PDB file of N, CA, C and O in Angstrom:
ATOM      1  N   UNK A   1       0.837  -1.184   0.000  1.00 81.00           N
ATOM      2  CA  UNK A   1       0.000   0.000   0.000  1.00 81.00           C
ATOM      3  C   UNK A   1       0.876   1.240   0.000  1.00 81.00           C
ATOM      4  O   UNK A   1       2.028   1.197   0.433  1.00 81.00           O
ATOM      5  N   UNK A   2       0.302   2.390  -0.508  1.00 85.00           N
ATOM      6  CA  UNK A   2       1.062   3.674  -0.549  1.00 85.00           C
ATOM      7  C   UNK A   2       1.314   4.333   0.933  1.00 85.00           C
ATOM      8  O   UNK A   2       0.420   4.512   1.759  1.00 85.00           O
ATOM      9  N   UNK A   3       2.633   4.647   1.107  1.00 90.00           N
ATOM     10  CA  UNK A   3       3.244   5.302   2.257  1.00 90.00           C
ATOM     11  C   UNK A   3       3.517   6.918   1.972  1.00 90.00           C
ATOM     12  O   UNK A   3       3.453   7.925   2.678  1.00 90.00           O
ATOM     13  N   UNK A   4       3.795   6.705   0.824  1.00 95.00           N
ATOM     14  CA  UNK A   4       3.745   8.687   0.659  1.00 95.00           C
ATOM     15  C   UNK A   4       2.653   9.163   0.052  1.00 95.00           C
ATOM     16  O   UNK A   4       2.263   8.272  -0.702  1.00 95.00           O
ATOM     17  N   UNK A   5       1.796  10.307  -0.035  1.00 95.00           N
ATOM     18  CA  UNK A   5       1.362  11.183  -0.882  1.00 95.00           C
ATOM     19  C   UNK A   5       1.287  10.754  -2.601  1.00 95.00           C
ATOM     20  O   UNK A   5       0.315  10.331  -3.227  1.00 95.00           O
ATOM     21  N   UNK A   6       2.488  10.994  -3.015  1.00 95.00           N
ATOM     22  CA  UNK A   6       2.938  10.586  -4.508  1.00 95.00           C
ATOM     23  C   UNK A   6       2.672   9.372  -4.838  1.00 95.00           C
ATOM     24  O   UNK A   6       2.260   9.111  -5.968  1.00 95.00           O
ATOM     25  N   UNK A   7       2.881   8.360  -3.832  1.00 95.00           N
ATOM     26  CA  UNK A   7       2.552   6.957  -4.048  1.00 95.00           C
ATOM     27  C   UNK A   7       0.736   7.039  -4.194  1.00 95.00           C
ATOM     28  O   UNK A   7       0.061   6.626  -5.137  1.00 95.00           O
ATOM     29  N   UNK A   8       0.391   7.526  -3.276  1.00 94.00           N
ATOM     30  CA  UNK A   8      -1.126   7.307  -3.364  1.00 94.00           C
ATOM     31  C   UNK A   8      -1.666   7.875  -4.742  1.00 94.00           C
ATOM     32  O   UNK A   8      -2.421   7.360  -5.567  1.00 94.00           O
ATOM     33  N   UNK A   9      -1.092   8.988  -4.722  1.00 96.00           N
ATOM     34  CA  UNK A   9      -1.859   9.704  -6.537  1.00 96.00           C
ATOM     35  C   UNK A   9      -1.669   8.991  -7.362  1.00 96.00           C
ATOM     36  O   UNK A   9      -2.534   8.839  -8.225  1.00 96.00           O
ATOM     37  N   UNK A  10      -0.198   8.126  -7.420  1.00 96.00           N
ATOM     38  CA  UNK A  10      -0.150   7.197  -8.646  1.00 96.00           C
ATOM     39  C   UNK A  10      -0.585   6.055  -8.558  1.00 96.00           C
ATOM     40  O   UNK A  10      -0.876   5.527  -9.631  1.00 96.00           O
ATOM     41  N   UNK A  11      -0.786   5.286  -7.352  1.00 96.00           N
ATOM     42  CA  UNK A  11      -1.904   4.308  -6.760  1.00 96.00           C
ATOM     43  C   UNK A  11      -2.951   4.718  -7.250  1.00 96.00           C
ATOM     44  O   UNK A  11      -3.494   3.683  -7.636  1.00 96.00           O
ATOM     45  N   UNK A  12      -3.537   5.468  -7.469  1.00 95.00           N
ATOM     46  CA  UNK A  12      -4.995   5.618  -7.723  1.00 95.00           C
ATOM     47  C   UNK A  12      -5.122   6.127  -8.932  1.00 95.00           C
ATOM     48  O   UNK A  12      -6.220   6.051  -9.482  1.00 95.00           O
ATOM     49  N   UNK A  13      -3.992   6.763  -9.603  1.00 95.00           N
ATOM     50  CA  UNK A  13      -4.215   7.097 -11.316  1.00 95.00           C
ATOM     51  C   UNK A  13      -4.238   5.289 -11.658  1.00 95.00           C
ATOM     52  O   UNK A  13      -5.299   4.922 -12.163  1.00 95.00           O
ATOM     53  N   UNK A  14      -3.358   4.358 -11.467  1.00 94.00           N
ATOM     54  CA  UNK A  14      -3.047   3.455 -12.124  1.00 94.00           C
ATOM     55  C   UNK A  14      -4.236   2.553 -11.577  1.00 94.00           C
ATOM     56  O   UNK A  14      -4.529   1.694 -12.409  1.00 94.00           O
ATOM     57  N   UNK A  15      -5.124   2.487 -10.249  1.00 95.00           N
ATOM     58  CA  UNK A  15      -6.081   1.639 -10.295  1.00 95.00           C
ATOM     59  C   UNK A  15      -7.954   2.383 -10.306  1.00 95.00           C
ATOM     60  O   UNK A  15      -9.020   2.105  -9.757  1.00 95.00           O
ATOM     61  N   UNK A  16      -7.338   3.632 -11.484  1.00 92.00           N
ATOM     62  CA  UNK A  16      -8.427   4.077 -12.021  1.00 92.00           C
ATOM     63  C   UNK A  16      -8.615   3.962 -13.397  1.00 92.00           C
ATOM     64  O   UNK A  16      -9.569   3.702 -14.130  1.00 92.00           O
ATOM     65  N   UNK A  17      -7.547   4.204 -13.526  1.00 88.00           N
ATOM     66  CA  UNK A  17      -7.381   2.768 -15.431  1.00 88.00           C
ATOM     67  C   UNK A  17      -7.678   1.308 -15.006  1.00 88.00           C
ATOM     68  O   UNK A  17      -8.506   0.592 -15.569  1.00 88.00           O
ATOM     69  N   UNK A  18      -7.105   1.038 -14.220  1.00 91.00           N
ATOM     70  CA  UNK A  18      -7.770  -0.565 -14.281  1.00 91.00           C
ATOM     71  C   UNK A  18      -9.209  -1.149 -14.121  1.00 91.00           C
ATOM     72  O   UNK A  18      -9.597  -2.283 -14.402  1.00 91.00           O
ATOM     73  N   UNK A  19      -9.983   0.024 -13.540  1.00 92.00           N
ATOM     74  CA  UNK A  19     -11.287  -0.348 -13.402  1.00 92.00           C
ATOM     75  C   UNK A  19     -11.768  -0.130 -14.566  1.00 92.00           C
ATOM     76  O   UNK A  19     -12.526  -0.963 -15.063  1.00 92.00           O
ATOM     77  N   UNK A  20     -11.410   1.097 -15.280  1.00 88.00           N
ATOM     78  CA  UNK A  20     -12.061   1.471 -16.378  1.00 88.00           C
ATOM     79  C   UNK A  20     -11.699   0.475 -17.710  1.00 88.00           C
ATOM     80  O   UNK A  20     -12.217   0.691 -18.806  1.00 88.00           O
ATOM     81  N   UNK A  21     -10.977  -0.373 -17.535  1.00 89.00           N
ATOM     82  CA  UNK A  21     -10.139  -1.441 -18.680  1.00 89.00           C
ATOM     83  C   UNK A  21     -10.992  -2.380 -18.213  1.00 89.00           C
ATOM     84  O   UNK A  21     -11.420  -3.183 -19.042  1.00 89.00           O
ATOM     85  N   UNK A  22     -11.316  -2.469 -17.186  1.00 91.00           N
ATOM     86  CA  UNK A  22     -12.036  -4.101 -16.394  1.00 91.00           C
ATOM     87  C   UNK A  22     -13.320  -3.954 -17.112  1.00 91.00           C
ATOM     88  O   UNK A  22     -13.777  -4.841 -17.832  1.00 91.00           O
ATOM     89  N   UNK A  23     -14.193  -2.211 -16.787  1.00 92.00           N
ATOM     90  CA  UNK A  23     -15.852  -2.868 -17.123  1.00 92.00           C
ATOM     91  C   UNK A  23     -15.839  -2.078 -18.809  1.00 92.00           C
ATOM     92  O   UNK A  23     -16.912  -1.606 -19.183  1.00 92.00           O
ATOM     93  N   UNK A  24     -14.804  -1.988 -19.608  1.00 90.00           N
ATOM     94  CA  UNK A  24     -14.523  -1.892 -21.014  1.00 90.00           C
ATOM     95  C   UNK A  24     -14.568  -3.360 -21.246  1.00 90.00           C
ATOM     96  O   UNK A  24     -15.361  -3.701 -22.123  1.00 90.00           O
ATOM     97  N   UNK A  25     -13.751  -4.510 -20.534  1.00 91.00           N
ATOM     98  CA  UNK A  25     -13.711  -5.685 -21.141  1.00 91.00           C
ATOM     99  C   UNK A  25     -14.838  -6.308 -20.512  1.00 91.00           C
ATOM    100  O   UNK A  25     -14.628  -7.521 -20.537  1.00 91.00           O
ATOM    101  N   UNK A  26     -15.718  -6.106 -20.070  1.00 91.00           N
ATOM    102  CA  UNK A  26     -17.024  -6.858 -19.604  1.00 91.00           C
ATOM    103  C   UNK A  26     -18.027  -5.590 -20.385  1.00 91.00           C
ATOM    104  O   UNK A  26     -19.179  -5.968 -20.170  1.00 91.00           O
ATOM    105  N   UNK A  27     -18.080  -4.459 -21.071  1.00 91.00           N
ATOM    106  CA  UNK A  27     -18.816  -4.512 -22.267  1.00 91.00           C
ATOM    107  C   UNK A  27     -18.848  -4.808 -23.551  1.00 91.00           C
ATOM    108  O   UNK A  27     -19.835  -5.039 -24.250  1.00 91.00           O
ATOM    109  N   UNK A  28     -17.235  -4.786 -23.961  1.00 90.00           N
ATOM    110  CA  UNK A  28     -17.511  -5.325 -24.741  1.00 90.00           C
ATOM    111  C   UNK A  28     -17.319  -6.743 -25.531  1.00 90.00           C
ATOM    112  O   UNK A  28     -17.177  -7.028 -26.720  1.00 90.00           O
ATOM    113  N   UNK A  29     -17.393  -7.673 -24.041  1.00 90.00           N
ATOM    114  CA  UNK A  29     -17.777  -9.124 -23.902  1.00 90.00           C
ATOM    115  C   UNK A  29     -18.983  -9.373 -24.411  1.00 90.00           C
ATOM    116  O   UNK A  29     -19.278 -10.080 -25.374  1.00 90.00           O
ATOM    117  N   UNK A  30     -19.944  -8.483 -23.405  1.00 91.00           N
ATOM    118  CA  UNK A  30     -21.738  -8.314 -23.587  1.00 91.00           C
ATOM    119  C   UNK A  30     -21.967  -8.158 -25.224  1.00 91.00           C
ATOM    120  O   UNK A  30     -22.732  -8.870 -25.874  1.00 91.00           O
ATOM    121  N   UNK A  31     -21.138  -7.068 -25.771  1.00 90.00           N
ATOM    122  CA  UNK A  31     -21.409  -6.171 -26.869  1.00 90.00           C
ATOM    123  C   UNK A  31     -21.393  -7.696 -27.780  1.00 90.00           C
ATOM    124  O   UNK A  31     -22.306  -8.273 -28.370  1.00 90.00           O
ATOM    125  N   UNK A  32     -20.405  -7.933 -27.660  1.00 88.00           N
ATOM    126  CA  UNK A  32     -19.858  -9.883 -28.911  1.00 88.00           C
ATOM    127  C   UNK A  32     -20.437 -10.721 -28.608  1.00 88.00           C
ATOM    128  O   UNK A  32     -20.279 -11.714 -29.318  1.00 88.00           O
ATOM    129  N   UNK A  33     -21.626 -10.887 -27.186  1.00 87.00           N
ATOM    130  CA  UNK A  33     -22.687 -12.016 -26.918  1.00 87.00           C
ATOM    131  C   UNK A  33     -21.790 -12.986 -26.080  1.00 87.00           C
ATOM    132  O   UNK A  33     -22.326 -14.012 -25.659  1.00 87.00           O
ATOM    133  N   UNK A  34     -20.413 -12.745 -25.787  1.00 84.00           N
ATOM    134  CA  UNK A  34     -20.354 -13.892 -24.646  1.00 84.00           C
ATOM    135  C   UNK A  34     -20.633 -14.454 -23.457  1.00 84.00           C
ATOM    136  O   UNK A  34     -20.032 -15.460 -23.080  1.00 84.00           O
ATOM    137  N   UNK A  35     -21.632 -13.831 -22.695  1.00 83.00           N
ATOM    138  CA  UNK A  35     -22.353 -13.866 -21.792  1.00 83.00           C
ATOM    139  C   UNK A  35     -23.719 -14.678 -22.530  1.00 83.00           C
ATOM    140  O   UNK A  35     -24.340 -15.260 -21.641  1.00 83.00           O
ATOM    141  N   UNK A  36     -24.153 -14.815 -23.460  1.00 84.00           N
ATOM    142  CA  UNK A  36     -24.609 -15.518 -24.027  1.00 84.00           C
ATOM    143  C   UNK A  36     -24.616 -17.015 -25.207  1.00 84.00           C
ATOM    144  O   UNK A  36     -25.326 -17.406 -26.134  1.00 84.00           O
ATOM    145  N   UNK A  37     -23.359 -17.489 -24.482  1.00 79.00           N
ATOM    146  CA  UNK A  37     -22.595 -18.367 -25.024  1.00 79.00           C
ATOM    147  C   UNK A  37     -22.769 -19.681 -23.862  1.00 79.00           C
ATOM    148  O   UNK A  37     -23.329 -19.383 -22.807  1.00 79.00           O
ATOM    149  N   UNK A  38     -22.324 -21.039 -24.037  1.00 84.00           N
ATOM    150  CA  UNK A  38     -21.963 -21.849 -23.074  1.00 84.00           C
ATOM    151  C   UNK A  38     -20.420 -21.808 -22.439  1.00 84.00           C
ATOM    152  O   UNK A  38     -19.363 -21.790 -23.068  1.00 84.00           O
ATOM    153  N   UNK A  39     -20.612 -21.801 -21.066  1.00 83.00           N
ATOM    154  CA  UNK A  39     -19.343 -21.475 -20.469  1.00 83.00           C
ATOM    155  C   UNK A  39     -19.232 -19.392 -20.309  1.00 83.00           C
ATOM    156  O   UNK A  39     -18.272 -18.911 -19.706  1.00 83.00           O
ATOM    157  N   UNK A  40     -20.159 -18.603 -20.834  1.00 79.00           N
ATOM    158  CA  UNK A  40     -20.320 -17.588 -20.620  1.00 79.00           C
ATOM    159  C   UNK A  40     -19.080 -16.973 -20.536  1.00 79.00           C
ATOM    160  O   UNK A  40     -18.389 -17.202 -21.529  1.00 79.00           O
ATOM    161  N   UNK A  41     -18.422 -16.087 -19.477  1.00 80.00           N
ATOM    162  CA  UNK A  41     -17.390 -15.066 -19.820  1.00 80.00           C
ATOM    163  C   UNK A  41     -16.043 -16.228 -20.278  1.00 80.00           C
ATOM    164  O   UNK A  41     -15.346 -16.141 -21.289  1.00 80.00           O
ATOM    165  N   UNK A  42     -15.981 -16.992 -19.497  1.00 80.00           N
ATOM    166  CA  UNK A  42     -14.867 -17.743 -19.234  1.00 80.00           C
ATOM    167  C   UNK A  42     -14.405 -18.054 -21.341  1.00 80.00           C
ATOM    168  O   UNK A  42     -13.201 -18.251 -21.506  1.00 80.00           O
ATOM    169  N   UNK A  43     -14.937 -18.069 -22.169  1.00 82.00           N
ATOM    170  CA  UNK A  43     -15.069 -18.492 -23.181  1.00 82.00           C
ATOM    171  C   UNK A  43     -14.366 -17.285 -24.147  1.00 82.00           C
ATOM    172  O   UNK A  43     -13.915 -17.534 -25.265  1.00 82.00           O
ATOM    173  N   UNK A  44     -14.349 -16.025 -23.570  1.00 84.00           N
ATOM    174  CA  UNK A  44     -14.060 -14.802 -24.111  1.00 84.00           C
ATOM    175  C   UNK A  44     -12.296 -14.796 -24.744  1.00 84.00           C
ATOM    176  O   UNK A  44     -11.264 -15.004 -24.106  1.00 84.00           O
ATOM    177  N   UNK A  45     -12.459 -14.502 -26.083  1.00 86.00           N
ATOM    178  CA  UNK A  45     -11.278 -14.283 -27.056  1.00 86.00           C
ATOM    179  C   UNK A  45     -10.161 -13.267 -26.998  1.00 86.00           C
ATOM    180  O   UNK A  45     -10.641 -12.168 -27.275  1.00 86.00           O
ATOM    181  N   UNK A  46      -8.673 -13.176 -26.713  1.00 89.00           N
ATOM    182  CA  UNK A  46      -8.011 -12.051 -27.384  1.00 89.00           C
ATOM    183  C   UNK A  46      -8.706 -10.804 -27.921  1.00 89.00           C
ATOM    184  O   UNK A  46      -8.320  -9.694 -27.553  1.00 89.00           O
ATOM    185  N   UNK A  47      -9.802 -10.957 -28.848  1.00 90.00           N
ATOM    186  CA  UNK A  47     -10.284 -10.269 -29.632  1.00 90.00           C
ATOM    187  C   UNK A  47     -11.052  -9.134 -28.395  1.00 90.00           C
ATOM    188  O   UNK A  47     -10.789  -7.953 -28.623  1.00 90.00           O
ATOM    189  N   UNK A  48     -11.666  -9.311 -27.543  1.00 89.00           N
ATOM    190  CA  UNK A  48     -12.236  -8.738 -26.411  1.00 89.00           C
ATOM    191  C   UNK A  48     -11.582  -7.594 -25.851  1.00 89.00           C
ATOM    192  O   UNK A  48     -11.893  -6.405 -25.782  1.00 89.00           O
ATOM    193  N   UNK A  49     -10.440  -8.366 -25.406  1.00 90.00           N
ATOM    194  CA  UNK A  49      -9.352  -7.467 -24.589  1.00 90.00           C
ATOM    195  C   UNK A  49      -8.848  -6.323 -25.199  1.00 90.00           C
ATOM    196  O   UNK A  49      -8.719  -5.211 -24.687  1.00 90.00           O
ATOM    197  N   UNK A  50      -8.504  -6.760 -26.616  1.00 91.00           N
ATOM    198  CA  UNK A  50      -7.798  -5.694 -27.620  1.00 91.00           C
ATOM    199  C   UNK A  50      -9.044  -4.667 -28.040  1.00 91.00           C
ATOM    200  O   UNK A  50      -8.796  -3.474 -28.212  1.00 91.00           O
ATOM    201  N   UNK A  51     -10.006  -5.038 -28.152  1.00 87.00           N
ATOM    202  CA  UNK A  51     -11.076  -4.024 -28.434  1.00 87.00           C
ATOM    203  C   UNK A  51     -11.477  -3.330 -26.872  1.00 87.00           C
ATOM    204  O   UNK A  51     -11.945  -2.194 -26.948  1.00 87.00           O
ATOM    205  N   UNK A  52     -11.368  -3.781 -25.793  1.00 89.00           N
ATOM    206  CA  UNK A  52     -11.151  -3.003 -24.571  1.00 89.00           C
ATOM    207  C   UNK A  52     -10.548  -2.302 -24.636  1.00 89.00           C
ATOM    208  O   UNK A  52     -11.107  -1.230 -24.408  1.00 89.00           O
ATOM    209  N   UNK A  53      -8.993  -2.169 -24.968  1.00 87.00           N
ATOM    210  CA  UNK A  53      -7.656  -1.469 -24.615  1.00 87.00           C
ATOM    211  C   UNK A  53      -7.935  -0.624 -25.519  1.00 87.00           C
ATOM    212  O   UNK A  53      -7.751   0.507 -25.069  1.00 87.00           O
ATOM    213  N   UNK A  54      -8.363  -0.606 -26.799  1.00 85.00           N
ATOM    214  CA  UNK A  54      -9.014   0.640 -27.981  1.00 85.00           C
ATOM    215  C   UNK A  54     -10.101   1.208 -27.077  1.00 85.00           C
ATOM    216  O   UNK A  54      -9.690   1.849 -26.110  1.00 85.00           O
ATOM    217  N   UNK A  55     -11.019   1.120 -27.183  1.00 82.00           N
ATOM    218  CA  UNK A  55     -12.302   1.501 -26.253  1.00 82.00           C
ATOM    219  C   UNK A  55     -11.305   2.469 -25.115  1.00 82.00           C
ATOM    220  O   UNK A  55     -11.300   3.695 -25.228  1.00 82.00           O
ATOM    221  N   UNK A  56     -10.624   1.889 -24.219  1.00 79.00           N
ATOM    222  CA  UNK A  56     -10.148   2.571 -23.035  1.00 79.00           C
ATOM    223  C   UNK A  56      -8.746   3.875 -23.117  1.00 79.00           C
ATOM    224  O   UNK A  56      -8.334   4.611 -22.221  1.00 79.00           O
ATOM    225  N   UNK A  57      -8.380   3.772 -24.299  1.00 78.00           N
ATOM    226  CA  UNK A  57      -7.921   4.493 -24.790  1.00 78.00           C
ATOM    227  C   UNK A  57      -8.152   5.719 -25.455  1.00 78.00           C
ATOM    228  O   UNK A  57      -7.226   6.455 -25.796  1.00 78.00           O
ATOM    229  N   UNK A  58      -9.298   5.963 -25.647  1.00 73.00           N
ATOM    230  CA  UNK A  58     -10.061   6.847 -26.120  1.00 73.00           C
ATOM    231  C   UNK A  58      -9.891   7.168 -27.514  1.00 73.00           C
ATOM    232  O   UNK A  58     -10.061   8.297 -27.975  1.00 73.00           O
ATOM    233  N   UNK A  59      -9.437   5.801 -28.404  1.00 61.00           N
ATOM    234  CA  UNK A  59      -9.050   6.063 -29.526  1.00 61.00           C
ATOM    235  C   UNK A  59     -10.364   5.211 -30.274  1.00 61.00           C
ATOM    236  O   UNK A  59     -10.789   4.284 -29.584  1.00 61.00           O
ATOM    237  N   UNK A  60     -11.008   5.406 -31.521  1.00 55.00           N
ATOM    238  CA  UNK A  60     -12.161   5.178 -32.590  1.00 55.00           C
ATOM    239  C   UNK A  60     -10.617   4.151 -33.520  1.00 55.00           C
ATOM    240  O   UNK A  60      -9.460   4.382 -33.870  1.00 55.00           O
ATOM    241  N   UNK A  61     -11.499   3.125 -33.547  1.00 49.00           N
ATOM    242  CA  UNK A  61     -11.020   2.031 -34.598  1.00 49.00           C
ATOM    243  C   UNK A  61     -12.112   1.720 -35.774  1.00 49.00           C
ATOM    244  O   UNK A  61     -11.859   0.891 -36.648  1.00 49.00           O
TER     245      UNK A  61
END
């Protein structure tokens, strides 16, 4: 856990991207129907993640 100041701001820049990467890759899991698949998330492709990390990036593909 963070002991200084500086540690905490960058503690919390870096696990405020991670949340926002987490429910990017659980929409657009939903968005490709794998939640509607057998075996549901667990089943989810490469293809997911990389369209997360676009999505969370704020970049249009």
């Amino acid at each position: 856990m963070p002991k200084t100041k500086v540690q905490g701001i960058v503690f919390g820049l870096i696990m405020s991207y991670a949340m926002a990467y987490g429910m990017e890759v659980y929409n657009v899991a939903i968005k490709e129907g794998f939640n509607l698949n057998v075996g549901g998330f667990s089943t989810m492709t490469n293809q997911v993640f990389l369209g997360a990390l676009i999505e969370a990036s704020y970049k249009d593909a």
